[in-house]
Amino acid sequence: MTATLNPWPTTRQGSTDHPVQTLQYLLLAHGHTVTVDGVFGSETGDAVRAVQRAKNLPDDGVVDAATWRALLVAVRPGMRGSAVRGLQEEFALDGADGIYGPKTEAAIRDLQAGIRDGGVAVEVDGVVGPQTWQALVSGLREAAPLSKAA
């Protein structure tokens, strides 16, 4: 039997905390001006609707699986920016600086190994693609105790 990832969370106006902060960092990575505060308010909703219009998705401000996929940024070692910062915040890494270095890579590889060991076919390559993002924003990181890389 093959394990599956948790479904993408549905996030909308009024949502707070996880995964809103990650959503806001991904919106920043796409060039939208939002405050990263973990609160899905009107500013975040306007940015979500702009992404939805640009990607020909229903313009309803609700972040569903299709909208999450439209927002994803493949993140790999050596990258810098808001998407990396969102990734680091998912792990609550000390000194989240938006730079994908060895500490971030170790945390990602650890997560990917845990996902793979759970029965999901995922490469343990340190590249944060759709499956790794889904595991992070769907709460798998919170459900599966993983060691934090030093």
PDB file of C-alpha atoms in Angstrom:
ATOM      1  CA  MET A   1       0.000   0.000   0.000  1.00  0.00           C
ATOM      2  CA  THR A   2       1.358   3.391  -0.972  1.00  0.00           C
ATOM      3  CA  ALA A   3       0.964   6.329   1.376  1.00  0.00           C
ATOM      4  CA  THR A   4      -0.363   9.634   0.126  1.00  0.00           C
ATOM      5  CA  LEU A   5       0.263  13.202   1.137  1.00  0.00           C
ATOM      6  CA  ASN A   6      -2.364  15.163   3.023  1.00  0.00           C
ATOM      7  CA  PRO A   7      -4.545  17.187   0.645  1.00  0.00           C
ATOM      8  CA  TRP A   8      -3.686  20.813  -0.003  1.00  0.00           C
ATOM      9  CA  PRO A   9      -5.337  22.953   2.668  1.00  0.00           C
ATOM     10  CA  THR A  10      -8.105  25.350   1.703  1.00  0.00           C
ATOM     11  CA  THR A  11      -7.173  28.806   2.939  1.00  0.00           C
ATOM     12  CA  ARG A  12      -9.366  31.886   2.725  1.00  0.00           C
ATOM     13  CA  GLN A  13     -10.018  35.328   4.122  1.00  0.00           C
ATOM     14  CA  GLY A  14     -10.109  35.142   7.913  1.00  0.00           C
ATOM     15  CA  SER A  15      -7.628  32.251   8.118  1.00  0.00           C
ATOM     16  CA  THR A  16      -4.682  32.774  10.441  1.00  0.00           C
ATOM     17  CA  ASP A  17      -1.325  31.199  11.173  1.00  0.00           C
ATOM     18  CA  HIS A  18      -0.213  28.096   9.283  1.00  0.00           C
ATOM     19  CA  PRO A  19      -0.135  28.002   6.270  1.00  0.00           C
ATOM     20  CA  VAL A  20      -1.079  31.681   5.746  1.00  0.00           C
ATOM     21  CA  GLN A  21       2.440  32.910   6.446  1.00  0.00           C
ATOM     22  CA  THR A  22       3.844  30.542   3.805  1.00  0.00           C
ATOM     23  CA  LEU A  23       1.156  31.707   1.373  1.00  0.00           C
ATOM     24  CA  GLN A  24       2.226  35.302   1.981  1.00  0.00           C
ATOM     25  CA  TYR A  25       5.888  34.502   1.310  1.00  0.00           C
ATOM     26  CA  LEU A  26       4.901  32.756  -1.935  1.00  0.00           C
ATOM     27  CA  LEU A  27       2.845  35.795  -2.942  1.00  0.00           C
ATOM     28  CA  LEU A  28       5.910  37.979  -2.301  1.00  0.00           C
ATOM     29  CA  ALA A  29       7.961  35.613  -4.453  1.00  0.00           C
ATOM     30  CA  HIS A  30       5.486  36.306  -7.271  1.00  0.00           C
ATOM     31  CA  GLY A  31       5.953  40.052  -6.911  1.00  0.00           C
ATOM     32  CA  HIS A  32       2.845  40.894  -4.879  1.00  0.00           C
ATOM     33  CA  THR A  33       3.099  43.362  -2.018  1.00  0.00           C
ATOM     34  CA  VAL A  34       1.717  41.755   1.124  1.00  0.00           C
ATOM     35  CA  THR A  35       2.546  41.958   4.797  1.00  0.00           C
ATOM     36  CA  VAL A  36       3.767  38.635   6.187  1.00  0.00           C
ATOM     37  CA  ASP A  37       1.757  38.496   9.391  1.00  0.00           C
ATOM     38  CA  GLY A  38      -0.008  35.118   9.234  1.00  0.00           C
ATOM     39  CA  VAL A  39      -3.410  36.795   8.817  1.00  0.00           C
ATOM     40  CA  PHE A  40      -5.361  36.308   5.576  1.00  0.00           C
ATOM     41  CA  GLY A  41      -6.840  39.779   5.292  1.00  0.00           C
ATOM     42  CA  SER A  42      -7.934  41.912   2.366  1.00  0.00           C
ATOM     43  CA  GLU A  43      -4.367  42.618   1.178  1.00  0.00           C
ATOM     44  CA  THR A  44      -3.601  38.898   0.946  1.00  0.00           C
ATOM     45  CA  GLY A  45      -6.992  38.248  -0.652  1.00  0.00           C
ATOM     46  CA  ASP A  46      -6.357  40.895  -3.333  1.00  0.00           C
ATOM     47  CA  ALA A  47      -2.984  39.326  -4.138  1.00  0.00           C
ATOM     48  CA  VAL A  48      -4.505  35.825  -4.302  1.00  0.00           C
ATOM     49  CA  ARG A  49      -7.211  37.040  -6.690  1.00  0.00           C
ATOM     50  CA  ALA A  50      -4.566  38.701  -8.890  1.00  0.00           C
ATOM     51  CA  VAL A  51      -2.664  35.391  -9.117  1.00  0.00           C
ATOM     52  CA  GLN A  52      -5.890  33.542  -9.871  1.00  0.00           C
ATOM     53  CA  ARG A  53      -6.754  35.972 -12.696  1.00  0.00           C
ATOM     54  CA  ALA A  54      -3.219  35.740 -14.120  1.00  0.00           C
ATOM     55  CA  LYS A  55      -3.355  31.919 -14.084  1.00  0.00           C
ATOM     56  CA  ASN A  56      -6.943  31.710 -15.449  1.00  0.00           C
ATOM     57  CA  LEU A  57      -8.267  30.217 -12.220  1.00  0.00           C
ATOM     58  CA  PRO A  58     -11.598  31.042 -10.563  1.00  0.00           C
ATOM     59  CA  ASP A  59     -11.161  34.546  -9.124  1.00  0.00           C
ATOM     60  CA  ASP A  60     -12.664  33.793  -5.701  1.00  0.00           C
ATOM     61  CA  GLY A  61      -9.763  34.538  -3.323  1.00  0.00           C
ATOM     62  CA  VAL A  62      -9.882  30.989  -1.934  1.00  0.00           C
ATOM     63  CA  VAL A  63      -6.549  29.179  -1.992  1.00  0.00           C
ATOM     64  CA  ASP A  64      -7.382  25.636  -3.035  1.00  0.00           C
ATOM     65  CA  ALA A  65      -5.159  22.955  -4.578  1.00  0.00           C
ATOM     66  CA  ALA A  66      -5.079  24.649  -8.013  1.00  0.00           C
ATOM     67  CA  THR A  67      -4.134  28.014  -6.519  1.00  0.00           C
ATOM     68  CA  TRP A  68      -1.433  26.474  -4.315  1.00  0.00           C
ATOM     69  CA  ARG A  69       0.055  24.766  -7.389  1.00  0.00           C
ATOM     70  CA  ALA A  70      -0.017  28.080  -9.298  1.00  0.00           C
ATOM     71  CA  LEU A  71       1.906  29.762  -6.469  1.00  0.00           C
ATOM     72  CA  LEU A  72       4.639  27.159  -6.060  1.00  0.00           C
ATOM     73  CA  VAL A  73       8.220  28.113  -6.682  1.00  0.00           C
ATOM     74  CA  ALA A  74      10.745  25.301  -7.084  1.00  0.00           C
ATOM     75  CA  VAL A  75      13.399  26.000  -4.459  1.00  0.00           C
ATOM     76  CA  ARG A  76      16.877  24.507  -4.561  1.00  0.00           C
ATOM     77  CA  PRO A  77      20.229  24.947  -2.858  1.00  0.00           C
ATOM     78  CA  GLY A  78      21.862  28.288  -3.544  1.00  0.00           C
ATOM     79  CA  MET A  79      18.606  30.172  -4.129  1.00  0.00           C
ATOM     80  CA  ARG A  80      17.613  33.333  -2.249  1.00  0.00           C
ATOM     81  CA  GLY A  81      14.347  35.146  -1.727  1.00  0.00           C
ATOM     82  CA  SER A  82      10.874  35.077  -0.301  1.00  0.00           C
ATOM     83  CA  ALA A  83      10.046  31.500  -1.322  1.00  0.00           C
ATOM     84  CA  VAL A  84      13.161  30.299   0.518  1.00  0.00           C
ATOM     85  CA  ARG A  85      12.207  32.383   3.545  1.00  0.00           C
ATOM     86  CA  GLY A  86       8.731  30.803   3.562  1.00  0.00           C
ATOM     87  CA  LEU A  87      10.323  27.390   3.406  1.00  0.00           C
ATOM     88  CA  GLN A  88      12.634  28.233   6.313  1.00  0.00           C
ATOM     89  CA  GLU A  89       9.719  29.545   8.363  1.00  0.00           C
ATOM     90  CA  GLU A  90       7.908  26.224   7.805  1.00  0.00           C
ATOM     91  CA  PHE A  91      10.775  24.586   9.672  1.00  0.00           C
ATOM     92  CA  ALA A  92      11.121  27.380  12.222  1.00  0.00           C
ATOM     93  CA  LEU A  93      14.821  27.388  11.429  1.00  0.00           C
ATOM     94  CA  ASP A  94      16.843  29.768  13.547  1.00  0.00           C
ATOM     95  CA  GLY A  95      18.093  32.672  11.485  1.00  0.00           C
ATOM     96  CA  ALA A  96      15.641  32.269   8.604  1.00  0.00           C
ATOM     97  CA  ASP A  97      17.379  34.559   6.136  1.00  0.00           C
ATOM     98  CA  GLY A  98      15.957  33.642   2.724  1.00  0.00           C
ATOM     99  CA  ILE A  99      19.212  31.969   1.666  1.00  0.00           C
ATOM    100  CA  TYR A 100      19.032  28.248   0.848  1.00  0.00           C
ATOM    101  CA  GLY A 101      22.194  26.991   2.503  1.00  0.00           C
ATOM    102  CA  PRO A 102      23.355  23.745   4.140  1.00  0.00           C
ATOM    103  CA  LYS A 103      21.048  24.013   7.173  1.00  0.00           C
ATOM    104  CA  THR A 104      17.967  24.432   4.979  1.00  0.00           C
ATOM    105  CA  GLU A 105      19.084  21.660   2.638  1.00  0.00           C
ATOM    106  CA  ALA A 106      19.591  19.238   5.530  1.00  0.00           C
ATOM    107  CA  ALA A 107      16.087  19.996   6.854  1.00  0.00           C
ATOM    108  CA  ILE A 108      14.545  19.458   3.402  1.00  0.00           C
ATOM    109  CA  ARG A 109      16.401  16.209   2.787  1.00  0.00           C
ATOM    110  CA  ASP A 110      15.335  14.984   6.230  1.00  0.00           C
ATOM    111  CA  LEU A 111      11.705  15.801   5.422  1.00  0.00           C
ATOM    112  CA  GLN A 112      11.939  14.158   2.003  1.00  0.00           C
ATOM    113  CA  ALA A 113      13.457  11.012   3.518  1.00  0.00           C
ATOM    114  CA  GLY A 114      10.607  10.901   6.041  1.00  0.00           C
ATOM    115  CA  ILE A 115       8.039  11.278   3.264  1.00  0.00           C
ATOM    116  CA  ARG A 116       9.726   8.549   1.225  1.00  0.00           C
ATOM    117  CA  ASP A 117       9.988   6.265   4.259  1.00  0.00           C
ATOM    118  CA  GLY A 118       6.255   6.821   4.762  1.00  0.00           C
ATOM    119  CA  GLY A 119       5.598   5.294   1.353  1.00  0.00           C
ATOM    120  CA  VAL A 120       5.343   8.355  -0.897  1.00  0.00           C
ATOM    121  CA  ALA A 121       7.580   8.234  -3.958  1.00  0.00           C
ATOM    122  CA  VAL A 122       9.609  11.418  -3.575  1.00  0.00           C
ATOM    123  CA  GLU A 123      13.209  12.123  -4.503  1.00  0.00           C
ATOM    124  CA  VAL A 124      15.507  12.964  -1.587  1.00  0.00           C
ATOM    125  CA  ASP A 125      17.328  15.651  -3.539  1.00  0.00           C
ATOM    126  CA  GLY A 126      16.934  18.841  -1.517  1.00  0.00           C
ATOM    127  CA  VAL A 127      14.817  20.423  -4.264  1.00  0.00           C
ATOM    128  CA  VAL A 128      11.472  21.683  -3.008  1.00  0.00           C
ATOM    129  CA  GLY A 129       9.007  20.795  -5.731  1.00  0.00           C
ATOM    130  CA  PRO A 130       5.241  20.216  -5.638  1.00  0.00           C
ATOM    131  CA  GLN A 131       5.285  17.116  -3.390  1.00  0.00           C
ATOM    132  CA  THR A 132       7.602  18.652  -0.808  1.00  0.00           C
ATOM    133  CA  TRP A 133       5.630  21.919  -0.766  1.00  0.00           C
ATOM    134  CA  GLN A 134       2.395  19.935  -0.370  1.00  0.00           C
ATOM    135  CA  ALA A 135       3.845  18.024   2.575  1.00  0.00           C
ATOM    136  CA  LEU A 136       4.871  21.303   4.202  1.00  0.00           C
ATOM    137  CA  VAL A 137       1.697  23.332   3.720  1.00  0.00           C
ATOM    138  CA  SER A 138      -0.666  20.418   4.374  1.00  0.00           C
ATOM    139  CA  GLY A 139       0.703  19.989   7.873  1.00  0.00           C
ATOM    140  CA  LEU A 140       2.773  16.851   7.381  1.00  0.00           C
ATOM    141  CA  ARG A 141       5.774  18.655   8.873  1.00  0.00           C
ATOM    142  CA  GLU A 142       3.793  19.193  12.047  1.00  0.00           C
ATOM    143  CA  ALA A 143       2.469  15.638  12.152  1.00  0.00           C
ATOM    144  CA  ALA A 144       5.763  13.849  11.584  1.00  0.00           C
ATOM    145  CA  PRO A 145       8.474  14.545  14.147  1.00  0.00           C
ATOM    146  CA  LEU A 146      11.666  15.234  12.273  1.00  0.00           C
ATOM    147  CA  SER A 147      14.978  16.258  13.703  1.00  0.00           C
ATOM    148  CA  LYS A 148      15.996  19.824  13.003  1.00  0.00           C
ATOM    149  CA  ALA A 149      19.263  20.085  11.184  1.00  0.00           C
ATOM    150  CA  ALA A 150      21.983  21.960  13.020  1.00  0.00           C
TER     151      ALA A 150
END
